CSV table of N, CA, C and O in Angstrom, one decimal:
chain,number,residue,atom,x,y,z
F,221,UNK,N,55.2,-9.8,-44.2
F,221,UNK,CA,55.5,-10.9,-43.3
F,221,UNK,C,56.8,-10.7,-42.6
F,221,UNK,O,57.7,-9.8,-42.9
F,222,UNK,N,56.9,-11.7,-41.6
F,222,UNK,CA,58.5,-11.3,-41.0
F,222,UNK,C,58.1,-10.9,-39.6
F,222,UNK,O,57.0,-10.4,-39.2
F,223,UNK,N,59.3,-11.0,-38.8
F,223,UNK,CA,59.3,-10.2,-37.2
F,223,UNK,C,59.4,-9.5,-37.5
F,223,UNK,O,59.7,-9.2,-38.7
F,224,UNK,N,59.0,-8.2,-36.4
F,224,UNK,CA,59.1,-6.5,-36.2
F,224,UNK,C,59.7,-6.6,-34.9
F,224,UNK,O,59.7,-7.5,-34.1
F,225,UNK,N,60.4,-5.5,-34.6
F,225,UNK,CA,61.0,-5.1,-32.8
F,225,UNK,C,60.3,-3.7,-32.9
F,225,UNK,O,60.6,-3.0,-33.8
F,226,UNK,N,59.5,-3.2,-31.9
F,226,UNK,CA,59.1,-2.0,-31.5
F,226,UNK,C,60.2,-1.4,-31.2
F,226,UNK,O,61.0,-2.1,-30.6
F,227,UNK,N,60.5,-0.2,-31.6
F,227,UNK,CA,61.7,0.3,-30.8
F,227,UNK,C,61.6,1.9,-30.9
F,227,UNK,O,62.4,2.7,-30.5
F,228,UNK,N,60.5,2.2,-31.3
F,228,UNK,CA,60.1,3.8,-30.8
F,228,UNK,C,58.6,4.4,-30.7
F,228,UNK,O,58.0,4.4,-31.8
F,229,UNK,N,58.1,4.8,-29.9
F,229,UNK,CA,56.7,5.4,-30.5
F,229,UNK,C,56.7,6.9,-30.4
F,229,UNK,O,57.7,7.5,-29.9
F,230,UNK,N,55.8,7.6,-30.7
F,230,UNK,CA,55.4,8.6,-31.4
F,230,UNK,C,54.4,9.3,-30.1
F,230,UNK,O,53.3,8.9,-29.9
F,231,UNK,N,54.9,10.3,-29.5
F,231,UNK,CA,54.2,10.9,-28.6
F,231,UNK,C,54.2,12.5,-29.0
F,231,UNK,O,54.9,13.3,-29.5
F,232,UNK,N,52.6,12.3,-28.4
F,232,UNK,CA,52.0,14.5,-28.4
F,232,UNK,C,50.8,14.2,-28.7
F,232,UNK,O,50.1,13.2,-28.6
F,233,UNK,N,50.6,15.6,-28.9
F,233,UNK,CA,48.9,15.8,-29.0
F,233,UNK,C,48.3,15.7,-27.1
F,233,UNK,O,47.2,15.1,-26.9
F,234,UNK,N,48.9,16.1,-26.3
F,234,UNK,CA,48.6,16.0,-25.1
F,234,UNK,C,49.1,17.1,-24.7
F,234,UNK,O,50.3,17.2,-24.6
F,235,UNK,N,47.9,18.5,-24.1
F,235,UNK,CA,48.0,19.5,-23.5
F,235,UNK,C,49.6,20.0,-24.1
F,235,UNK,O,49.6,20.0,-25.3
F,236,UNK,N,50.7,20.4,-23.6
F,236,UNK,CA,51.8,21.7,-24.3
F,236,UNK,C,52.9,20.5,-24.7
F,236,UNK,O,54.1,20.8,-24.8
F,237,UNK,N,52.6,19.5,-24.8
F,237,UNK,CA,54.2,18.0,-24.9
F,237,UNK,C,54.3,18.3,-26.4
F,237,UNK,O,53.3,18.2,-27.0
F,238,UNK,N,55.3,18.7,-27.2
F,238,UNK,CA,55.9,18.2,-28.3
F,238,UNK,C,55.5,17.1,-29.1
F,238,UNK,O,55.7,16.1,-28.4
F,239,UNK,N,55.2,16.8,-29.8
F,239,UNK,CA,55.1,15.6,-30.3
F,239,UNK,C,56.8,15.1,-31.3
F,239,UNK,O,57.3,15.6,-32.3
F,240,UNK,N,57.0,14.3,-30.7
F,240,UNK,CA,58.6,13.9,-31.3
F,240,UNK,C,58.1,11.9,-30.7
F,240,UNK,O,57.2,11.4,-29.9
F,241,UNK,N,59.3,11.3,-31.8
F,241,UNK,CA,59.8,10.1,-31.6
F,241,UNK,C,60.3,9.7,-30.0
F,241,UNK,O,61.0,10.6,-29.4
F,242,UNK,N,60.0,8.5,-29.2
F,242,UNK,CA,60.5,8.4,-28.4
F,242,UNK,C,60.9,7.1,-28.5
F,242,UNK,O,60.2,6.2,-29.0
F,243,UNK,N,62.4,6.8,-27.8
F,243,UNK,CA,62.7,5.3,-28.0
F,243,UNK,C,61.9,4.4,-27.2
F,243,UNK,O,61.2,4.9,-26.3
F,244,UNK,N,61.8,3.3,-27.6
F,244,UNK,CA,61.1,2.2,-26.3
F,244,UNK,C,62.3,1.1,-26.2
F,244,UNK,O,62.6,0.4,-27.1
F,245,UNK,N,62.9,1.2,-24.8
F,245,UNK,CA,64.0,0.4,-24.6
F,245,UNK,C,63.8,-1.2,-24.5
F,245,UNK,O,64.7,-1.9,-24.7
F,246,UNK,N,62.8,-1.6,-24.3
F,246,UNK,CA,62.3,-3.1,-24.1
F,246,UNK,C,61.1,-3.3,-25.2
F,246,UNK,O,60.4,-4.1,-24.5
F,247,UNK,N,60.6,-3.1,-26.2
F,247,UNK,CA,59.4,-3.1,-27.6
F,247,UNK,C,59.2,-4.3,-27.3
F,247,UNK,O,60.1,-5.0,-26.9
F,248,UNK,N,58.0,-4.8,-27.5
F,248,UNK,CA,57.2,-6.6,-28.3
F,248,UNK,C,57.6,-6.5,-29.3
F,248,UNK,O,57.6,-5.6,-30.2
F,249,UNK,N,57.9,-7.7,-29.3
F,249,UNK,CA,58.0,-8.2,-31.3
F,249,UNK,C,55.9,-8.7,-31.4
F,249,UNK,O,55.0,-9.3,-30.8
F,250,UNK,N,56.3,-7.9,-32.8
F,250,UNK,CA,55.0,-8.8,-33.7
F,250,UNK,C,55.5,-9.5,-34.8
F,250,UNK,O,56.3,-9.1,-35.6
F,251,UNK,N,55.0,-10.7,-34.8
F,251,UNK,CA,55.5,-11.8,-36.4
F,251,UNK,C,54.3,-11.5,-37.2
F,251,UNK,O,53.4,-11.1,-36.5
F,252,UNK,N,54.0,-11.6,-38.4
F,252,UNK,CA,53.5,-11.8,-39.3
F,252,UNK,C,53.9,-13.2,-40.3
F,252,UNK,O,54.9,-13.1,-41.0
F,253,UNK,N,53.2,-14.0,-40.3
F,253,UNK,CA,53.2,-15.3,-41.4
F,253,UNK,C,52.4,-14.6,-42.3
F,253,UNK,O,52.1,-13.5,-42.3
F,254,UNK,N,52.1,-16.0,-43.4
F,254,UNK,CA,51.2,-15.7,-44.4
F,254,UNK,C,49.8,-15.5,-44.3
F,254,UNK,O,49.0,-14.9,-45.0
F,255,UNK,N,49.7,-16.4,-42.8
F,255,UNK,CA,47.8,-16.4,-42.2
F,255,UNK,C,47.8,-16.0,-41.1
F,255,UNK,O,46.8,-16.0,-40.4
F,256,UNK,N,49.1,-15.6,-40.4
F,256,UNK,CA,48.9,-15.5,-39.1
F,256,UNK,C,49.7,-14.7,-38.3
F,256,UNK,O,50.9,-14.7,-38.4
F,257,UNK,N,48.7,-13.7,-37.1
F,257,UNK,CA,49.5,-12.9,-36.2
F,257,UNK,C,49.3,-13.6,-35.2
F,257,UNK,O,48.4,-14.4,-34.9
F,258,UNK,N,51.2,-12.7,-34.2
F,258,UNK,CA,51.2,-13.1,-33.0
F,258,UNK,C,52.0,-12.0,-32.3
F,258,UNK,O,52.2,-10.9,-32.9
F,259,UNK,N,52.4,-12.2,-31.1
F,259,UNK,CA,52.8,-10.7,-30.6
F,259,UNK,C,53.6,-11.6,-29.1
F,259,UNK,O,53.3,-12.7,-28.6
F,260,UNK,N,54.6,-10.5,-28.6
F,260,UNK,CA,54.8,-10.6,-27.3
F,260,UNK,C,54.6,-9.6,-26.0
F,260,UNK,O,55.1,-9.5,-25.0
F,261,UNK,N,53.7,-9.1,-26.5
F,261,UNK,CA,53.3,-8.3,-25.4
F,261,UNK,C,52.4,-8.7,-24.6
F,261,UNK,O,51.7,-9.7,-24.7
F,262,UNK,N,52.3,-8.2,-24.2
F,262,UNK,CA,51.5,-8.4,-22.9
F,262,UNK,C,49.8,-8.8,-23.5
F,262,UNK,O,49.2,-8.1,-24.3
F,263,UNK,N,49.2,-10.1,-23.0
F,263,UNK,CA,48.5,-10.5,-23.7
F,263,UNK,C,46.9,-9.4,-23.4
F,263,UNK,O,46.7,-8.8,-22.4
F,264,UNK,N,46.2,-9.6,-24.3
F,264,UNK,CA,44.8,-8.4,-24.5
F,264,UNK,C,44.1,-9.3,-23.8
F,264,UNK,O,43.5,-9.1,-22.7
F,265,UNK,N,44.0,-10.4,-24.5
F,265,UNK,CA,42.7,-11.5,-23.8
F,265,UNK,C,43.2,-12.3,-23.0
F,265,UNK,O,44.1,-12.8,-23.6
F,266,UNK,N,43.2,-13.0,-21.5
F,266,UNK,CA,43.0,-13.6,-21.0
F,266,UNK,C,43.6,-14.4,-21.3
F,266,UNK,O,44.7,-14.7,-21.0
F,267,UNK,N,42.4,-15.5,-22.6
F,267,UNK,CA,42.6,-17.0,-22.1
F,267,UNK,C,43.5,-16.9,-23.7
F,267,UNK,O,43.4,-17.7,-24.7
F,268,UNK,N,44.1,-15.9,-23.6
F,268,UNK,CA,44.9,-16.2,-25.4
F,268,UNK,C,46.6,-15.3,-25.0
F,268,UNK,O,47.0,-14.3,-25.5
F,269,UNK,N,47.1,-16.0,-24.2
F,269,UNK,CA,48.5,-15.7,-23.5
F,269,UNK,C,49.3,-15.4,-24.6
F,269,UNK,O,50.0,-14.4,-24.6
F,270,UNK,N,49.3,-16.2,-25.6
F,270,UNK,CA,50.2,-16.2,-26.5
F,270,UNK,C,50.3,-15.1,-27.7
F,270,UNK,O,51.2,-14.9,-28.5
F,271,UNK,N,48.9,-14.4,-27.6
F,271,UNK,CA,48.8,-13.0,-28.4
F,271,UNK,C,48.8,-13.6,-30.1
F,271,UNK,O,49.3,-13.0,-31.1
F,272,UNK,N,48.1,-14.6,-30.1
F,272,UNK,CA,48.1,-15.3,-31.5
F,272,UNK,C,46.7,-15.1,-32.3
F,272,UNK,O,45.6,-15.3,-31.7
F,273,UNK,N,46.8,-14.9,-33.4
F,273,UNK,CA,45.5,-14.6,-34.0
F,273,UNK,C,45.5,-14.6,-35.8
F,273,UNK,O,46.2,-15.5,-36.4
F,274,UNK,N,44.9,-13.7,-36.4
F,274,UNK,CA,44.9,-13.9,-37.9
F,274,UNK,C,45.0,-12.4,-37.9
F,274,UNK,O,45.0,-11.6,-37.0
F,275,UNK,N,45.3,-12.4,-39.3
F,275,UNK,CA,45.3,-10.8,-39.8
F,275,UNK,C,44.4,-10.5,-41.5
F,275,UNK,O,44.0,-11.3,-42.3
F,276,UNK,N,44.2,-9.3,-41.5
F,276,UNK,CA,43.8,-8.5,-43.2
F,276,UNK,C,44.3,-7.4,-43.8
F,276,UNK,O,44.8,-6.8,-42.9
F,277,UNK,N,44.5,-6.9,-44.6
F,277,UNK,CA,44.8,-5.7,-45.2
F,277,UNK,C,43.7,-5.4,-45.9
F,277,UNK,O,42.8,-6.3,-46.0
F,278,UNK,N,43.6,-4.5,-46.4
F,278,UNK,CA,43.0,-3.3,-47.0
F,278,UNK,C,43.5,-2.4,-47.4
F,278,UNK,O,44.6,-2.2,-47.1
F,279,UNK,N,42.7,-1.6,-48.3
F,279,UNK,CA,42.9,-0.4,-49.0
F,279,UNK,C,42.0,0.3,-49.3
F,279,UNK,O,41.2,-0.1,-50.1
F,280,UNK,N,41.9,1.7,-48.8
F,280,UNK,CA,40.6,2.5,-49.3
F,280,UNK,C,41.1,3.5,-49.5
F,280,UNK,O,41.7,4.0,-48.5
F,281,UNK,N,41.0,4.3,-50.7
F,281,UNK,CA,41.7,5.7,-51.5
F,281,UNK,C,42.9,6.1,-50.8
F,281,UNK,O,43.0,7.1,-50.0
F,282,UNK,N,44.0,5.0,-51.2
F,282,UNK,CA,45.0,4.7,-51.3
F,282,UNK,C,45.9,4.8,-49.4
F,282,UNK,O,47.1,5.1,-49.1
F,283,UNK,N,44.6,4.4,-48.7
F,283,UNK,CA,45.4,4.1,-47.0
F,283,UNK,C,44.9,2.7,-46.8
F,283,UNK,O,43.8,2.1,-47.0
F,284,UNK,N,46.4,2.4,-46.2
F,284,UNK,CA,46.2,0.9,-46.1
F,284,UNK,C,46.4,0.7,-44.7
F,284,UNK,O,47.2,1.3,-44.0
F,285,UNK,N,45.5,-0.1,-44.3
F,285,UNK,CA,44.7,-0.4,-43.0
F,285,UNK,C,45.2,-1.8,-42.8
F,285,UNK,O,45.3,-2.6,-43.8
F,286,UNK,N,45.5,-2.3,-41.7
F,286,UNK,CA,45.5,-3.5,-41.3
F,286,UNK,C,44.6,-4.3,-39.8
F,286,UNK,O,44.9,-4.0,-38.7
F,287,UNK,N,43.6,-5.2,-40.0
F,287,UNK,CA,43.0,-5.4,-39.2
F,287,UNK,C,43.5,-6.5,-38.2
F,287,UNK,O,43.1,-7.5,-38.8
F,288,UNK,N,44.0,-7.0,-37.4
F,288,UNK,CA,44.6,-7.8,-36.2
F,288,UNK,C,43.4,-8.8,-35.7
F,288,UNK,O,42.5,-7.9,-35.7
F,289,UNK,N,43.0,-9.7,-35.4
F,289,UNK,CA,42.0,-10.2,-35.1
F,289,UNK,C,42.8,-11.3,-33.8
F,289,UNK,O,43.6,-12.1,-34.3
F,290,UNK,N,42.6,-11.3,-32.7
F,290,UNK,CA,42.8,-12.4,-31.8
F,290,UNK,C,41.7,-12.9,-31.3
F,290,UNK,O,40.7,-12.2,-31.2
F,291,UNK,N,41.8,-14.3,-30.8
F,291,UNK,CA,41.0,-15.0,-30.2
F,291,UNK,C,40.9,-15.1,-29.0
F,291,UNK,O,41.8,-15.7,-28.3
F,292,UNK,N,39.7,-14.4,-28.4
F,292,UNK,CA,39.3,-14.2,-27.1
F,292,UNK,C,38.6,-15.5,-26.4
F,292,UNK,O,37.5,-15.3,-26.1
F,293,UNK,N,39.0,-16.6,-26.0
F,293,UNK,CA,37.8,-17.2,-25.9
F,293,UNK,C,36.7,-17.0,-25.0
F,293,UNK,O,35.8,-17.8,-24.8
F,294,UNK,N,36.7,-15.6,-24.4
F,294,UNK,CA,35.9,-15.6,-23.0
F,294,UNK,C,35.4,-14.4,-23.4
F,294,UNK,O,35.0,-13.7,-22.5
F,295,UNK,N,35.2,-14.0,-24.6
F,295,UNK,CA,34.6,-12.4,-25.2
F,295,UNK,C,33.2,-13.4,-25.8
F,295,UNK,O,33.2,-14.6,-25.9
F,296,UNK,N,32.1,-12.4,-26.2
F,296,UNK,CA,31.1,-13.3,-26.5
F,296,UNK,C,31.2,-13.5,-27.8
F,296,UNK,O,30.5,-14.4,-28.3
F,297,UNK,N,32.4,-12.7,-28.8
F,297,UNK,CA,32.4,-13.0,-30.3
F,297,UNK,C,33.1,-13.7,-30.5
F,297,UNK,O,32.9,-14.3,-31.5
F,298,UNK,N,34.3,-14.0,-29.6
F,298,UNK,CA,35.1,-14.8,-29.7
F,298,UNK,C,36.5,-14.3,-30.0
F,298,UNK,O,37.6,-14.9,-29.9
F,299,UNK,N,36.0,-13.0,-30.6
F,299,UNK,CA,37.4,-12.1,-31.6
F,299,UNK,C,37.5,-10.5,-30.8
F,299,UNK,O,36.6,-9.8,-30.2
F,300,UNK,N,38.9,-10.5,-31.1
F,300,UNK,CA,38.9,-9.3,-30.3
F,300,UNK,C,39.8,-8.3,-31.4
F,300,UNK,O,41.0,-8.5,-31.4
F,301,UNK,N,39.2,-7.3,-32.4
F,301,UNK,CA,39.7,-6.7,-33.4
F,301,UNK,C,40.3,-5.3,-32.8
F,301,UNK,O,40.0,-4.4,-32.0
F,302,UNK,N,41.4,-5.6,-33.8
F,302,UNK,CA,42.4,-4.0,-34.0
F,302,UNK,C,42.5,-3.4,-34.9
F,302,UNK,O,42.6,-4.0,-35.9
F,303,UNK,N,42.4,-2.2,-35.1
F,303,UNK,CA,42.6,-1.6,-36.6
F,303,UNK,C,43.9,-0.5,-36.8
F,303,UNK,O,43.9,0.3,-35.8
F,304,UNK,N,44.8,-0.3,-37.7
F,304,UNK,CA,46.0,0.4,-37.7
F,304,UNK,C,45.8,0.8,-39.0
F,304,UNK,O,44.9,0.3,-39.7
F,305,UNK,N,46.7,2.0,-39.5
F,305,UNK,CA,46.6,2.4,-40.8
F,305,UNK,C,48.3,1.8,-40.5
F,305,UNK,O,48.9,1.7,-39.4
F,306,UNK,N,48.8,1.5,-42.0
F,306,UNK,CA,50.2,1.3,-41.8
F,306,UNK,C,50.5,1.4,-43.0
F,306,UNK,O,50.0,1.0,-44.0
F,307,UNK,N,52.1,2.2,-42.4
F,307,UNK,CA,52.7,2.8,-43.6
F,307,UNK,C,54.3,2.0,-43.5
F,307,UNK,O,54.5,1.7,-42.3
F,308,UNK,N,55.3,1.7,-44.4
F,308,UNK,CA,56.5,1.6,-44.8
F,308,UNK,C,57.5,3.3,-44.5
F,308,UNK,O,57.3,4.0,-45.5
F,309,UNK,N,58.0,3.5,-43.9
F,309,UNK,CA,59.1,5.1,-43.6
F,309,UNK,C,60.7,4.3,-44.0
F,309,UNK,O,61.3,3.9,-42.9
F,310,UNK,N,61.2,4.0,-44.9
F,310,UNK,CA,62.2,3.0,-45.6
F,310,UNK,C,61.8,1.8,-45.0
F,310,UNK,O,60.8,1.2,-45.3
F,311,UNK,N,62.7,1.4,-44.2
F,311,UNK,CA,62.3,-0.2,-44.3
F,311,UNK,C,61.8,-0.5,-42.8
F,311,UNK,O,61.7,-1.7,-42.5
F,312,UNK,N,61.4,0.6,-42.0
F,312,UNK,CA,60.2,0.3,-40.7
F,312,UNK,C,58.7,0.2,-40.9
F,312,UNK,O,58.1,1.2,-41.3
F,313,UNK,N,58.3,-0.6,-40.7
F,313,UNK,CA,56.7,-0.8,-39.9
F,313,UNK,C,56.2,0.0,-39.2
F,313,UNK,O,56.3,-0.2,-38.0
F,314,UNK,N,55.4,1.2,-39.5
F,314,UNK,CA,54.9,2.3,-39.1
F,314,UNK,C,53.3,1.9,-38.5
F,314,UNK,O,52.6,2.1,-39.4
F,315,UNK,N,52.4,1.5,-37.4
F,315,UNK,CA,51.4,1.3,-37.1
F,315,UNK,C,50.8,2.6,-36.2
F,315,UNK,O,51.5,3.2,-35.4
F,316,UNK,N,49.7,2.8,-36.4
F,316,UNK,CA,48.7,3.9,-36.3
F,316,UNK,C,47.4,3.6,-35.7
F,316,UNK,O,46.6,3.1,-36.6
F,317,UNK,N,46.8,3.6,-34.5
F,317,UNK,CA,45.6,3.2,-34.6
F,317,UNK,C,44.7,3.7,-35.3
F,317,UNK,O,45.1,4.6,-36.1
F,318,UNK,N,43.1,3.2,-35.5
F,318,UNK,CA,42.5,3.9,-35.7
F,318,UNK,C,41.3,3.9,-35.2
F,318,UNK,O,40.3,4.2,-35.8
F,319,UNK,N,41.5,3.3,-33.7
F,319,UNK,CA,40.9,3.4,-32.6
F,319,UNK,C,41.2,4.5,-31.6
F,319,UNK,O,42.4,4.9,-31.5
F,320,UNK,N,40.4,5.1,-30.9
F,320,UNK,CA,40.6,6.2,-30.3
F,320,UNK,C,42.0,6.1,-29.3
F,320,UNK,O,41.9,5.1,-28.5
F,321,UNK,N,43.1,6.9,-29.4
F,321,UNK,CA,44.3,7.3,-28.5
F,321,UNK,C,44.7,8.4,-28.2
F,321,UNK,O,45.4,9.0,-29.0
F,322,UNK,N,44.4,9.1,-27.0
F,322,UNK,CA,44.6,10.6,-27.0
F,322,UNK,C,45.9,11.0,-27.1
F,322,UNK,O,46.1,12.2,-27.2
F,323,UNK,N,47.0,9.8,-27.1
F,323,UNK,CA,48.4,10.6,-27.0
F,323,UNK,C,49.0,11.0,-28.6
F,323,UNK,O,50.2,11.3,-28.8
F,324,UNK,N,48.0,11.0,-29.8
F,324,UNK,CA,48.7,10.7,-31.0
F,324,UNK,C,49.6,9.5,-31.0
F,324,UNK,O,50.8,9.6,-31.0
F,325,UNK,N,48.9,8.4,-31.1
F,325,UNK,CA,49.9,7.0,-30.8
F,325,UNK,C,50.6,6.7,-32.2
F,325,UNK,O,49.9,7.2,-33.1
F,326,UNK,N,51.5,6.2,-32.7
F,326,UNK,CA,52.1,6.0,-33.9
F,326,UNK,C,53.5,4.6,-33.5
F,326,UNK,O,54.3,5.0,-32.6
F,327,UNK,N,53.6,3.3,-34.1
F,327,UNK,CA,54.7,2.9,-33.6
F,327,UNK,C,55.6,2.8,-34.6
F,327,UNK,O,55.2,3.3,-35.6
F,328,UNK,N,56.7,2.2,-34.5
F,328,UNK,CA,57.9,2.3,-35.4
F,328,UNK,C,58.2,1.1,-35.2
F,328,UNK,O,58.2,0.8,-34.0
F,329,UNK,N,58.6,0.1,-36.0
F,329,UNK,CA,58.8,-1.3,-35.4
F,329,UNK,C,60.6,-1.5,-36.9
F,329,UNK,O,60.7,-1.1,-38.0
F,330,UNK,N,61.3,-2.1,-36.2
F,330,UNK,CA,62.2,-2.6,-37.4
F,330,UNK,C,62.3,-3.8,-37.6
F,330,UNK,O,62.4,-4.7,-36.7
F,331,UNK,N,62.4,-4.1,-38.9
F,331,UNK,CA,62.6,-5.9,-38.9
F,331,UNK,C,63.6,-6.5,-38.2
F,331,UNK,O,64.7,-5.9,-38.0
F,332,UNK,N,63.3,-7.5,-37.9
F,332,UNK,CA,64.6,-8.6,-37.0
F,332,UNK,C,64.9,-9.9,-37.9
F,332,UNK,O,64.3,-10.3,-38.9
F,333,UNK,N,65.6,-10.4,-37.5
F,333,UNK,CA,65.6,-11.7,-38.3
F,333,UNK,C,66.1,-12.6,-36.6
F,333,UNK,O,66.9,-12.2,-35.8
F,334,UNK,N,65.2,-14.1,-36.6
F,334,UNK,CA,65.4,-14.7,-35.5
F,334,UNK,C,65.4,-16.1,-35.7
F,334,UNK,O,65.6,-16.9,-34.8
């Protein structure tokens, strides 16, 4: 739980680019509560500006996944799901899709306190 600040992602895996850390000078924060995600980025759905939704974890032979769930209201499910593998690298929030990204996507988020 707690705020995150994006403040680097992880590029390569694209034709001869290196894959190295790159800063992100302006990151979204994501909050996590005990029932509930939210984000400031740029919102996914429409009629859900606020980037607010629920969250899950998991665990399967020992990778832990996190599912993001927002409310679409103008999707026909209603939910509009994310999936990340996510890991702890000392005390950053490491998120991973595990939806298709051709760039090797990986983010780095650090806690904030606000």
């Amino acid at each position: 739980t707690g705020t995150w600040l994006l403040y680097e992602q992880w590029l390569g895996n694209v034709g001869n680019i290196p894959t190295h850390w790159k800063a992100v000078p302006d990151g979204h924060m994501i909050t996590f509560t005990e029932t509930t995600y939210s984000s400031t980025r740029l919102p996914i759905c429409p009629n859900n500006p606020s980037n607010t939704g629920s969250y899950s974890l998991s665990t399967v032979n020992n990778v832990h996944f996190i599912t993001i769930s927002l409310e679409c209201f103008d999707s026909s499910s209603g939910v509009f799901d994310m999936e990340y593998l996510y890991t702890f690298e000392k005390n950053d929030l490491v998120l991973s899709p595990t939806f298709s990204c051709d760039e090797g996507c990986r983010y780095r988020y650090k806690r904030i306190n606000i």
